Amino acid sequence: MALSVTSSSSSTISSTSFFSRLGSSTDSKALQIGYFRNLERSHGFVNLTQRRSLVRPINAEPQRKDSVVPLAATIVAPEVAEKEEEDYDELARGLENASPLEIMDKALEKFGSDIAIAFSGAEDVALIEYAHLTGRPYRVFSLDTGRLNPETYRLFDEVEKHYGIHIEYMFPDAVEVQALVRTKGLFSFYEDGHQECCRVRKVRPLRRALKGLRAWITGQRKDQSPGTRSEVPVVQVDPVFEGLDGGAGSLVKWNPVANVIGNDIWNFLRTMNVPVNSLHSQGYVSIGCEPCTRPVLPGQHEREGRWWWEDAKAKECGLHKGNIKQEDVPNLNGNGVAHDNGAATVADIFNTQNVVNLSRTGIENLAKLDNRQEPWIVVLYAPWCRFCQAMEESYVDLADKLAGSGVKVGKFRADGEQKEFAQSELELGSFPTILFFPKHSSRPIKYPSEKRDVDSLVAFVNALR
């Protein structure tokens, strides 16, 4: 496996007063990396002859000892001083106002070759630039899901050449991908959510990568997803994944740009003339796999370009599950009134005389009928879902247009206590889900498009009525 190991020349480092410890090329630290040969670029040094001995591969296992173990009776156990555990909560508080450069330097100093930067091919290239500026050797890995944009692959190549590094690519298990695609097709995530595909193509390869490390560095920012990432610390014990030593607490997670806003990241990238993904100039902000990423419009949040067909609360792939802020969703009954748990009331939507409010019994009876007097179109919704809120006007208009046409328009609130039932019996994947119940068939037909304007909905009904 190719390894990403670099360090900057002393002339580059001396221009940064913060790193006075690297000011002389004759000090002990400079001598330690003196084995590295200069590449064509002056960005850093790469060990071409002893790379294997200096840096452990990202998924390496501890080296096996082939020597015969002597009898226990002949062994005198040396006295080993007990290592004091680091308080990373305290360290995070101490670094809360530190610059990304200072946080990156601290991370690389503490973990050396046992830490690596997770690079997705988007604006997190800033992490590589910060690591380069520290003058310390560093490693970079990336998850190649097999579904990335061509522009992202080209950026990987540009970054490797720009910094004189080799990115350590992690790939999904071919057998698992084959089973998923053969069973559910290439685009199953549009039907039943992205979590299963992300688990196979991203989360499991990441888990394998992290088992060869003691720490990793991510580009998470608090402003990327205010609803789920607003409490990301600059450093923490990873609450989800395990590191080289195994077990809870065996992996440390660093987020050097947690407190940096997106505009400042881009100002930094432009100032340093860092290579960036060409998709950014086409309206893409948050970039993932090609089928699950699209440009955003002016004023839209960057995460709205990811998994746009799903509930806004689900816009995470699972790589940073431990940092997702869990918000209480109001537990409401069918009338929009809060239960006794004290949750705040959320106003109901689709309120018009032409939209029938179906109860659990009503939707169950409708689903069981083989011969209905009239066809129905029903939206499964949650009033707190902004995608449901966004289609309220078009759905009300649809109900007005279909009034007296022989097609009934209904709604069923499918969150809270009704969600499990809706998922198992009504094909609920995400909010909103729109179903058409034909006149002479018990099986509902799911509206397949993300276009929820009134004309598209009318065309759907007219095609099936």
PDB file of N, CA and C in Angstrom, residues 402-435:
ATOM      1  N   LEU A 402     -58.300  18.458  -7.508  1.00  0.00           N
ATOM      2  CA  LEU A 402     -58.939  17.149  -7.613  1.00  0.00           C
ATOM      3  C   LEU A 402     -60.305  17.100  -6.934  1.00  0.00           C
ATOM      4  N   ALA A 403     -60.693  18.170  -6.296  1.00  0.00           N
ATOM      5  CA  ALA A 403     -62.012  18.199  -5.633  1.00  0.00           C
ATOM      6  C   ALA A 403     -63.121  17.965  -6.663  1.00  0.00           C
ATOM      7  N   GLY A 404     -63.946  16.969  -6.387  1.00  0.00           N
ATOM      8  CA  GLY A 404     -65.050  16.648  -7.292  1.00  0.00           C
ATOM      9  C   GLY A 404     -64.648  15.823  -8.497  1.00  0.00           C
ATOM     10  N   SER A 405     -63.369  15.407  -8.589  1.00  0.00           N
ATOM     11  CA  SER A 405     -62.903  14.646  -9.746  1.00  0.00           C
ATOM     12  C   SER A 405     -63.044  13.145  -9.575  1.00  0.00           C
ATOM     13  N   GLY A 406     -63.421  12.713  -8.363  1.00  0.00           N
ATOM     14  CA  GLY A 406     -63.504  11.278  -8.098  1.00  0.00           C
ATOM     15  C   GLY A 406     -62.242  10.717  -7.469  1.00  0.00           C
ATOM     16  N   VAL A 407     -61.250  11.552  -7.206  1.00  0.00           N
ATOM     17  CA  VAL A 407     -60.020  11.118  -6.539  1.00  0.00           C
ATOM     18  C   VAL A 407     -59.958  11.786  -5.172  1.00  0.00           C
ATOM     19  N   LYS A 408     -59.845  10.979  -4.133  1.00  0.00           N
ATOM     20  CA  LYS A 408     -59.753  11.500  -2.776  1.00  0.00           C
ATOM     21  C   LYS A 408     -58.298  11.847  -2.432  1.00  0.00           C
ATOM     22  N   VAL A 409     -58.098  12.899  -1.686  1.00  0.00           N
ATOM     23  CA  VAL A 409     -56.766  13.320  -1.250  1.00  0.00           C
ATOM     24  C   VAL A 409     -56.717  13.224   0.274  1.00  0.00           C
ATOM     25  N   GLY A 410     -55.702  12.529   0.781  1.00  0.00           N
ATOM     26  CA  GLY A 410     -55.608  12.343   2.227  1.00  0.00           C
ATOM     27  C   GLY A 410     -54.202  12.567   2.745  1.00  0.00           C
ATOM     28  N   LYS A 411     -54.096  12.562   4.049  1.00  0.00           N
ATOM     29  CA  LYS A 411     -52.803  12.678   4.722  1.00  0.00           C
ATOM     30  C   LYS A 411     -52.795  11.756   5.922  1.00  0.00           C
ATOM     31  N   PHE A 412     -51.615  11.215   6.236  1.00  0.00           N
ATOM     32  CA  PHE A 412     -51.466  10.379   7.425  1.00  0.00           C
ATOM     33  C   PHE A 412     -50.159  10.740   8.100  1.00  0.00           C
ATOM     34  N   ARG A 413     -50.284  11.157   9.334  1.00  0.00           N
ATOM     35  CA  ARG A 413     -49.089  11.523  10.090  1.00  0.00           C
ATOM     36  C   ARG A 413     -48.344  10.265  10.523  1.00  0.00           C
ATOM     37  N   ALA A 414     -47.128  10.093  10.001  1.00  0.00           N
ATOM     38  CA  ALA A 414     -46.436   8.817  10.129  1.00  0.00           C
ATOM     39  C   ALA A 414     -45.182   8.889  10.989  1.00  0.00           C
ATOM     40  N   ASP A 415     -45.043   9.912  11.821  1.00  0.00           N
ATOM     41  CA  ASP A 415     -43.882   9.958  12.706  1.00  0.00           C
ATOM     42  C   ASP A 415     -44.273   9.409  14.077  1.00  0.00           C
ATOM     43  N   GLY A 416     -43.371   9.532  15.030  1.00  0.00           N
ATOM     44  CA  GLY A 416     -43.669   9.101  16.400  1.00  0.00           C
ATOM     45  C   GLY A 416     -44.072   7.641  16.487  1.00  0.00           C
ATOM     46  N   GLU A 417     -45.166   7.374  17.154  1.00  0.00           N
ATOM     47  CA  GLU A 417     -45.625   6.009  17.391  1.00  0.00           C
ATOM     48  C   GLU A 417     -46.068   5.308  16.114  1.00  0.00           C
ATOM     49  N   GLN A 418     -46.367   6.073  15.070  1.00  0.00           N
ATOM     50  CA  GLN A 418     -46.866   5.481  13.823  1.00  0.00           C
ATOM     51  C   GLN A 418     -45.748   5.157  12.834  1.00  0.00           C
ATOM     52  N   LYS A 419     -44.530   5.541  13.128  1.00  0.00           N
ATOM     53  CA  LYS A 419     -43.463   5.417  12.133  1.00  0.00           C
ATOM     54  C   LYS A 419     -43.139   3.959  11.820  1.00  0.00           C
ATOM     55  N   GLU A 420     -43.036   3.128  12.842  1.00  0.00           N
ATOM     56  CA  GLU A 420     -42.710   1.722  12.613  1.00  0.00           C
ATOM     57  C   GLU A 420     -43.774   1.042  11.757  1.00  0.00           C
ATOM     58  N   PHE A 421     -45.045   1.323  12.054  1.00  0.00           N
ATOM     59  CA  PHE A 421     -46.143   0.778  11.259  1.00  0.00           C
ATOM     60  C   PHE A 421     -46.050   1.261   9.808  1.00  0.00           C
ATOM     61  N   ALA A 422     -45.796   2.555   9.619  1.00  0.00           N
ATOM     62  CA  ALA A 422     -45.725   3.116   8.271  1.00  0.00           C
ATOM     63  C   ALA A 422     -44.564   2.533   7.479  1.00  0.00           C
ATOM     64  N   GLN A 423     -43.463   2.260   8.148  1.00  0.00           N
ATOM     65  CA  GLN A 423     -42.315   1.688   7.462  1.00  0.00           C
ATOM     66  C   GLN A 423     -42.574   0.252   7.026  1.00  0.00           C
ATOM     67  N   SER A 424     -43.221  -0.512   7.867  1.00  0.00           N
ATOM     68  CA  SER A 424     -43.438  -1.932   7.555  1.00  0.00           C
ATOM     69  C   SER A 424     -44.644  -2.176   6.662  1.00  0.00           C
ATOM     70  N   GLU A 425     -45.688  -1.352   6.773  1.00  0.00           N
ATOM     71  CA  GLU A 425     -46.925  -1.620   6.048  1.00  0.00           C
ATOM     72  C   GLU A 425     -47.186  -0.654   4.893  1.00  0.00           C
ATOM     73  N   LEU A 426     -46.564   0.524   4.915  1.00  0.00           N
ATOM     74  CA  LEU A 426     -46.887   1.540   3.919  1.00  0.00           C
ATOM     75  C   LEU A 426     -45.668   1.995   3.105  1.00  0.00           C
ATOM     76  N   GLU A 427     -44.564   1.267   3.220  1.00  0.00           N
ATOM     77  CA  GLU A 427     -43.356   1.550   2.433  1.00  0.00           C
ATOM     78  C   GLU A 427     -42.757   2.924   2.731  1.00  0.00           C
ATOM     79  N   LEU A 428     -42.943   3.421   3.949  1.00  0.00           N
ATOM     80  CA  LEU A 428     -42.333   4.701   4.304  1.00  0.00           C
ATOM     81  C   LEU A 428     -40.810   4.558   4.299  1.00  0.00           C
ATOM     82  N   GLY A 429     -40.151   5.392   3.471  1.00  0.00           N
ATOM     83  CA  GLY A 429     -38.693   5.428   3.482  1.00  0.00           C
ATOM     84  C   GLY A 429     -38.196   6.693   4.134  1.00  0.00           C
ATOM     85  N   SER A 430     -38.752   7.811   3.739  1.00  0.00           N
ATOM     86  CA  SER A 430     -38.400   9.099   4.314  1.00  0.00           C
ATOM     87  C   SER A 430     -39.599  10.019   4.139  1.00  0.00           C
ATOM     88  N   PHE A 431     -39.564  11.138   4.827  1.00  0.00           N
ATOM     89  CA  PHE A 431     -40.666  12.099   4.729  1.00  0.00           C
ATOM     90  C   PHE A 431     -40.376  13.132   3.645  1.00  0.00           C
ATOM     91  N   PRO A 432     -41.344  13.503   2.830  1.00  0.00           N
ATOM     92  CA  PRO A 432     -42.661  12.888   2.721  1.00  0.00           C
ATOM     93  C   PRO A 432     -42.643  11.691   1.769  1.00  0.00           C
ATOM     94  N   THR A 433     -43.533  10.732   1.994  1.00  0.00           N
ATOM     95  CA  THR A 433     -43.766   9.626   1.066  1.00  0.00           C
ATOM     96  C   THR A 433     -45.199   9.758   0.555  1.00  0.00           C
ATOM     97  N   ILE A 434     -45.375   9.721  -0.754  1.00  0.00           N
ATOM     98  CA  ILE A 434     -46.692   9.907  -1.360  1.00  0.00           C
ATOM     99  C   ILE A 434     -47.139   8.593  -1.995  1.00  0.00           C
ATOM    100  N   LEU A 435     -48.331   8.136  -1.652  1.00  0.00           N
ATOM    101  CA  LEU A 435     -48.867   6.866  -2.145  1.00  0.00           C
ATOM    102  C   LEU A 435     -50.159   7.088  -2.915  1.00  0.00           C
TER     103      LEU A 435
END
